[in-house]
Amino acid sequence: MASPKSFACSVIALLFAAHLVSAQLSANFYDKSCPNALSTIRTAGCDGSVLLDDTPTFTGEKTAAPNNNSLRGFDVIDNIKAQVEGICPQVVSCADILAVAARDSVFALGGPTWVVQLGRRDSTTASLDTANNDIPAPTLDLGDLTKSFSNKGLSATDMIALSGAHTIGQARCVNFRNRIYSETNIDTSLATSLKSNCPNTTGDNNISPLDASTPYTFDNFYYKNLLNKKGVLHSDQQLFNGGSADSQTTTYSSNMATFFTDFSAAIVKMGNIDPLTGSSGQIRKNCRKVN
């Protein structure tokens, strides 16, 4: 069983990497068909395409550049799915499990809660190319970050708020090596610390917290760090680097309640992007493979 800390970090990462696929979603979708679904997900510890293992007919998203050796927690979702299947076989989708588990994880680590709209169905395929093209890379500048989110119907405000999920989780050395060895808008002490676990030419898969101040608490220290040039990823520091995101980042750094409110609104909005509902897709028995 994963610890609460690793559970939360893994599930929030899964949620943001998944293609969440506002059709007919409802907060009380399982009230009659599986009334204990949400409590089971919570105690156990998107269209869910990110969960699919590779098959002879498609290469999935797990080895996409932003995910490979970084996206984790699949075993946690497997455990939750097994327990939910035990009480309500083929009723609750893997996509909805991801959405609920992300909400419960954030709340368990001190963050906000929100009403999750339910009724998603699971994708029957996944795409490595789509994941590589659609998931924002850690090397992106502010303009490209904003465009990436805009392409999904999310505003710059949404992007800055959702980036706050990096208050938990960890990053691979390969994704911040260039920043700590080549960039100048980084705190010297942070760069030195990260270099100890990320050599110049080796250790690609070594990991370090995205928020070294409070890595296992969902709070606003991610934004406080940015004001002090302590963003681990290049894309993180872009939110406070003399550009249009500076004002919102500064607000979040001093007003956690505002961050929580905006984050909750943005994640609900993201979860309602083109969901599979009705007769589309399926309810997988096993989140790793189609039925």
Short mmCIF file of C-alpha atoms in Angstrom, two decimals:
data_model
loop_
_atom_site.label_atom_id
_atom_site.label_comp_id
_atom_site.label_asym_id
_atom_site.label_seq_id
_atom_site.Cartn_x
_atom_site.Cartn_y
_atom_site.Cartn_z
CA MET A 1 0.00 0.00 0.00
CA ALA A 2 1.46 3.35 -0.94
CA SER A 3 1.98 5.94 1.78
CA PRO A 4 -0.40 8.93 1.81
CA LYS A 5 2.44 11.13 0.61
CA SER A 6 3.43 8.99 -2.37
CA PHE A 7 -0.22 8.28 -3.13
CA ALA A 8 -1.02 11.97 -3.38
CA CYS A 9 2.03 12.88 -5.40
CA SER A 10 1.44 10.04 -7.85
CA VAL A 11 -2.27 10.59 -8.37
CA ILE A 12 -2.03 14.33 -8.95
CA ALA A 13 0.73 13.66 -11.51
CA LEU A 14 -1.45 11.08 -13.21
CA LEU A 15 -4.36 13.48 -13.39
CA PHE A 16 -2.37 16.23 -15.05
CA ALA A 17 -0.77 13.88 -17.55
CA ALA A 18 -4.02 12.17 -18.55
CA HIS A 19 -6.28 13.27 -21.38
CA LEU A 20 -9.40 14.11 -19.40
CA VAL A 21 -12.18 13.45 -21.66
CA SER A 22 -19.22 19.50 -20.71
CA ALA A 23 -21.08 16.54 -21.75
CA GLN A 24 -23.42 14.80 -19.29
CA LEU A 25 -21.30 14.78 -16.14
CA SER A 26 -22.91 14.95 -12.73
CA ALA A 27 -21.66 15.16 -9.14
CA ASN A 28 -24.14 12.47 -8.08
CA PHE A 29 -23.65 10.14 -11.07
CA TYR A 30 -22.97 7.06 -8.89
CA ASP A 31 -25.45 7.78 -6.10
CA LYS A 32 -27.73 4.91 -7.18
CA SER A 33 -25.47 2.68 -9.28
CA CYS A 34 -22.59 2.54 -6.77
CA PRO A 35 -23.32 4.62 -3.64
CA ASN A 36 -20.09 3.59 -1.87
CA ALA A 37 -17.81 4.38 -4.81
CA LEU A 38 -16.42 7.69 -3.55
CA SER A 39 -15.79 6.48 0.00
CA THR A 40 -14.04 3.39 -1.38
CA ILE A 41 -11.77 5.50 -3.57
CA ARG A 42 -10.96 7.77 -0.64
CA THR A 43 -10.11 5.00 1.83
CA ALA A 44 -8.21 2.94 -0.75
CA GLY A 45 -5.69 5.37 -0.59
CA CYS A 46 -9.37 12.22 -18.43
CA ASP A 47 -10.42 9.39 -20.13
CA GLY A 48 -7.82 7.36 -18.29
CA SER A 49 -5.85 6.76 -21.49
CA VAL A 50 -2.63 7.38 -19.56
CA LEU A 51 -3.27 4.19 -17.57
CA LEU A 52 -3.17 1.89 -20.60
CA ASP A 53 -0.11 -0.31 -21.11
CA ASP A 54 1.30 -0.62 -24.63
CA THR A 55 -0.30 -3.18 -26.95
CA PRO A 56 0.56 -4.55 -30.42
CA THR A 57 -1.85 -1.98 -31.92
CA PHE A 58 -0.74 1.19 -30.11
CA THR A 59 2.09 2.66 -28.08
CA GLY A 60 0.55 4.42 -25.11
CA GLU A 61 1.40 7.48 -23.08
CA LYS A 62 3.52 6.02 -20.27
CA THR A 63 6.77 6.40 -22.23
CA ALA A 64 6.00 9.87 -23.60
CA ALA A 65 8.88 12.25 -22.94
CA PRO A 66 7.17 14.12 -20.06
CA ASN A 67 5.99 10.83 -18.48
CA ASN A 68 8.77 8.29 -18.98
CA ASN A 69 10.33 7.20 -15.66
CA SER A 70 8.50 10.10 -14.04
CA LEU A 71 4.79 9.29 -14.06
CA ARG A 72 4.12 6.85 -11.22
CA GLY A 73 1.40 5.53 -8.96
CA PHE A 74 -0.20 3.12 -11.43
CA ASP A 75 -0.22 0.44 -8.72
CA VAL A 76 -2.23 2.78 -6.48
CA ILE A 77 -4.90 3.15 -9.15
CA ASP A 78 -4.86 -0.63 -9.68
CA ASN A 79 -5.58 -1.14 -5.98
CA ILE A 80 -8.41 1.38 -5.93
CA LYS A 81 -9.94 -0.09 -9.07
CA ALA A 82 -9.81 -3.61 -7.62
CA GLN A 83 -11.67 -2.49 -4.50
CA VAL A 84 -14.30 -0.58 -6.46
CA GLU A 85 -14.79 -3.53 -8.81
CA GLY A 86 -15.35 -5.67 -5.73
CA ILE A 87 -18.44 -3.67 -4.74
CA CYS A 88 -19.69 -2.47 -8.15
CA PRO A 89 -18.34 -4.48 -11.11
CA GLN A 90 -17.90 -2.43 -14.29
CA VAL A 91 -19.76 0.61 -13.00
CA VAL A 92 -17.08 3.16 -12.08
CA SER A 93 -14.62 4.23 -14.77
CA CYS A 94 -10.86 4.51 -14.33
CA ALA A 95 -11.14 8.11 -15.57
CA ASP A 96 -13.52 8.98 -12.71
CA ILE A 97 -11.29 7.16 -10.21
CA LEU A 98 -8.40 9.40 -11.30
CA ALA A 99 -10.48 12.54 -10.91
CA VAL A 100 -11.78 11.62 -7.45
CA ALA A 101 -8.43 10.33 -6.19
CA ALA A 102 -6.73 13.57 -7.27
CA ARG A 103 -9.28 15.62 -5.31
CA ASP A 104 -8.97 13.44 -2.21
CA SER A 105 -5.15 13.47 -2.41
CA VAL A 106 -4.95 17.25 -2.58
CA PHE A 107 -7.30 17.59 0.38
CA ALA A 108 -5.39 14.97 2.42
CA LEU A 109 -2.21 17.03 2.04
CA GLY A 110 -3.80 20.24 3.26
CA GLY A 111 -5.16 21.61 0.01
CA PRO A 112 -8.66 22.58 -1.09
CA THR A 113 -11.53 20.31 -2.03
CA TRP A 114 -14.05 20.63 -4.84
CA VAL A 115 -17.08 18.91 -6.30
CA VAL A 116 -15.98 16.33 -8.88
CA GLN A 117 -18.30 15.97 -11.85
CA LEU A 118 -18.67 12.26 -12.63
CA GLY A 119 -19.82 10.04 -15.45
CA ARG A 120 -16.70 9.81 -17.62
CA ARG A 121 -16.09 6.62 -19.54
CA ASP A 122 -12.71 5.13 -20.37
CA SER A 123 -10.84 5.44 -23.64
CA THR A 124 -10.14 2.27 -25.59
CA THR A 125 -6.85 3.56 -26.97
CA ALA A 126 -3.93 5.83 -26.15
CA SER A 127 -1.38 7.77 -28.19
CA LEU A 128 2.30 8.34 -27.54
CA ASP A 129 2.43 11.07 -30.19
CA THR A 130 -0.55 12.91 -28.74
CA ALA A 131 0.97 12.80 -25.27
CA ASN A 132 4.30 14.10 -26.55
CA ASN A 133 2.56 16.92 -28.42
CA ASP A 134 -0.07 17.91 -25.87
CA ILE A 135 1.61 17.62 -22.45
CA PRO A 136 3.50 20.86 -21.72
CA ALA A 137 7.25 20.25 -21.70
CA PRO A 138 9.40 21.44 -18.77
CA THR A 139 11.46 23.50 -21.23
CA LEU A 140 8.60 25.72 -22.42
CA ASP A 141 8.66 29.51 -22.12
CA LEU A 142 5.66 31.44 -20.83
CA GLY A 143 4.14 32.09 -24.25
CA ASP A 144 4.22 28.43 -25.23
CA LEU A 145 2.85 27.37 -21.84
CA THR A 146 -0.06 29.75 -22.26
CA LYS A 147 -0.68 28.50 -25.81
CA SER A 148 -0.54 24.86 -24.72
CA PHE A 149 -3.28 25.40 -22.15
CA SER A 150 -5.25 27.66 -24.47
CA ASN A 151 -5.36 24.85 -27.03
CA LYS A 152 -7.38 22.90 -24.47
CA GLY A 153 -9.70 25.79 -23.67
CA LEU A 154 -7.87 26.82 -20.50
CA SER A 155 -6.93 30.43 -19.80
CA ALA A 156 -3.61 31.89 -18.66
CA THR A 157 -5.16 32.22 -15.20
CA ASP A 158 -6.03 28.52 -15.27
CA MET A 159 -2.51 27.65 -16.36
CA ILE A 160 -0.85 29.58 -13.54
CA ALA A 161 -3.24 28.12 -10.96
CA LEU A 162 -2.89 24.53 -12.20
CA SER A 163 0.89 24.87 -12.20
CA GLY A 164 0.55 25.11 -8.43
CA ALA A 165 0.11 21.33 -8.40
CA HIS A 166 3.92 21.35 -8.45
CA THR A 167 3.76 22.16 -4.77
CA ILE A 168 3.87 18.35 -4.48
CA GLY A 169 5.61 15.75 -6.61
CA GLN A 170 9.14 15.33 -7.93
CA ALA A 171 11.02 15.90 -11.15
CA ARG A 172 13.64 13.85 -12.98
CA CYS A 173 17.18 15.20 -13.25
CA VAL A 174 17.03 15.11 -17.05
CA ASN A 175 14.18 17.61 -16.96
CA PHE A 176 16.00 20.25 -14.90
CA ARG A 177 19.69 19.58 -15.66
CA ASN A 178 20.00 22.38 -18.19
CA ARG A 179 18.37 24.82 -15.78
CA ILE A 180 20.76 24.16 -12.89
CA TYR A 181 23.89 24.11 -15.03
CA SER A 182 23.16 26.74 -17.68
CA GLU A 183 20.47 29.21 -16.55
CA THR A 184 21.18 32.33 -14.51
CA ASN A 185 17.75 33.12 -13.05
CA ILE A 186 18.08 30.46 -10.38
CA ASP A 187 18.97 30.70 -6.71
CA THR A 188 22.59 29.62 -6.25
CA SER A 189 21.92 27.52 -3.17
CA LEU A 190 19.10 25.65 -4.92
CA ALA A 191 21.25 24.96 -7.96
CA THR A 192 24.07 23.66 -5.77
CA SER A 193 21.70 21.42 -3.85
CA LEU A 194 20.13 19.98 -6.99
CA LYS A 195 23.53 19.35 -8.58
CA SER A 196 24.38 16.96 -5.74
CA ASN A 197 21.67 14.63 -7.01
CA CYS A 198 21.89 15.52 -10.69
CA PRO A 199 25.41 15.22 -12.16
CA ASN A 200 26.19 17.01 -15.37
CA THR A 201 26.17 13.91 -17.57
CA THR A 202 24.62 11.04 -15.57
CA GLY A 203 21.71 10.28 -13.28
CA ASP A 204 18.89 11.15 -15.68
CA ASN A 205 16.31 9.35 -13.54
CA ASN A 206 17.40 10.78 -10.18
CA ILE A 207 14.49 12.73 -8.71
CA SER A 208 14.18 15.86 -6.58
CA PRO A 209 11.12 17.65 -5.11
CA LEU A 210 9.52 20.35 -7.22
CA ASP A 211 8.96 22.26 -3.97
CA ALA A 212 11.90 21.67 -1.65
CA SER A 213 10.37 23.89 1.06
CA THR A 214 7.25 21.81 1.79
CA PRO A 215 7.35 18.86 -0.65
CA TYR A 216 4.53 16.90 0.97
CA THR A 217 2.11 19.72 1.75
CA PHE A 218 -0.31 21.22 -0.74
CA ASP A 219 0.22 24.92 -0.08
CA ASN A 220 1.45 28.08 -1.80
CA PHE A 221 5.18 27.61 -1.22
CA TYR A 222 5.58 26.73 -4.88
CA TYR A 223 4.82 30.39 -5.68
CA LYS A 224 6.89 31.72 -2.77
CA ASN A 225 9.81 29.75 -4.20
CA LEU A 226 9.37 31.30 -7.63
CA LEU A 227 9.67 34.80 -6.17
CA ASN A 228 13.07 33.71 -4.84
CA LYS A 229 14.19 32.15 -8.14
CA LYS A 230 13.74 28.66 -6.73
CA GLY A 231 11.68 27.13 -9.52
CA VAL A 232 13.10 23.69 -10.26
CA LEU A 233 11.89 23.46 -13.86
CA HIS A 234 12.50 26.09 -16.51
CA SER A 235 8.74 26.18 -17.11
CA ASP A 236 8.13 26.79 -13.39
CA GLN A 237 10.33 29.86 -13.21
CA GLN A 238 8.62 31.28 -16.28
CA LEU A 239 5.68 32.15 -14.01
CA PHE A 240 7.87 34.76 -12.31
CA ASN A 241 10.44 36.02 -14.75
CA GLY A 242 9.45 39.57 -15.67
CA GLY A 243 6.44 38.57 -17.72
CA SER A 244 2.65 38.69 -17.67
CA ALA A 245 2.36 35.89 -15.08
CA ASP A 246 4.30 37.79 -12.39
CA SER A 247 1.31 39.55 -10.86
CA GLN A 248 -0.81 36.42 -10.41
CA THR A 249 2.15 34.47 -9.07
CA THR A 250 2.85 37.22 -6.54
CA THR A 251 -0.78 37.17 -5.43
CA TYR A 252 -0.73 33.41 -4.88
CA SER A 253 2.53 33.65 -2.95
CA SER A 254 0.91 35.87 -0.32
CA ASN A 255 -2.72 34.69 -0.48
CA MET A 256 -3.13 30.92 -0.28
CA ALA A 257 -6.93 31.18 -0.14
CA THR A 258 -7.00 32.85 -3.55
CA PHE A 259 -4.74 30.15 -4.97
CA PHE A 260 -6.98 27.42 -3.55
CA THR A 261 -10.10 29.02 -5.00
CA ASP A 262 -8.57 29.46 -8.45
CA PHE A 263 -6.98 26.00 -8.44
CA SER A 264 -10.28 24.33 -7.57
CA ALA A 265 -12.12 26.18 -10.33
CA ALA A 266 -9.41 25.40 -12.89
CA ILE A 267 -9.17 21.70 -12.12
CA VAL A 268 -12.95 21.29 -12.42
CA LYS A 269 -12.76 23.10 -15.76
CA MET A 270 -9.92 20.85 -16.91
CA GLY A 271 -11.79 17.73 -15.85
CA ASN A 272 -14.75 18.71 -18.01
CA ILE A 273 -12.82 18.96 -21.29
CA ASP A 274 -14.56 16.75 -23.87
CA PRO A 275 -15.34 13.72 -21.66
CA LEU A 276 -16.34 10.39 -23.08
CA THR A 277 -19.88 9.76 -21.83
CA GLY A 278 -22.99 7.74 -22.62
CA SER A 279 -22.19 4.90 -24.98
CA SER A 280 -18.72 6.20 -25.91
CA GLY A 281 -15.68 4.34 -24.66
CA GLN A 282 -16.14 1.69 -21.99
CA ILE A 283 -15.84 0.95 -18.27
CA ARG A 284 -12.59 -0.95 -18.01
CA LYS A 285 -12.34 -3.94 -15.68
CA ASN A 286 -8.59 -3.39 -15.48
CA CYS A 287 -7.28 0.15 -15.84
CA ARG A 288 -4.17 -1.05 -17.67
CA LYS A 289 -5.96 -2.67 -20.61
CA VAL A 290 -9.14 -2.46 -22.63
CA ASN A 291 -11.82 -5.05 -21.99
#
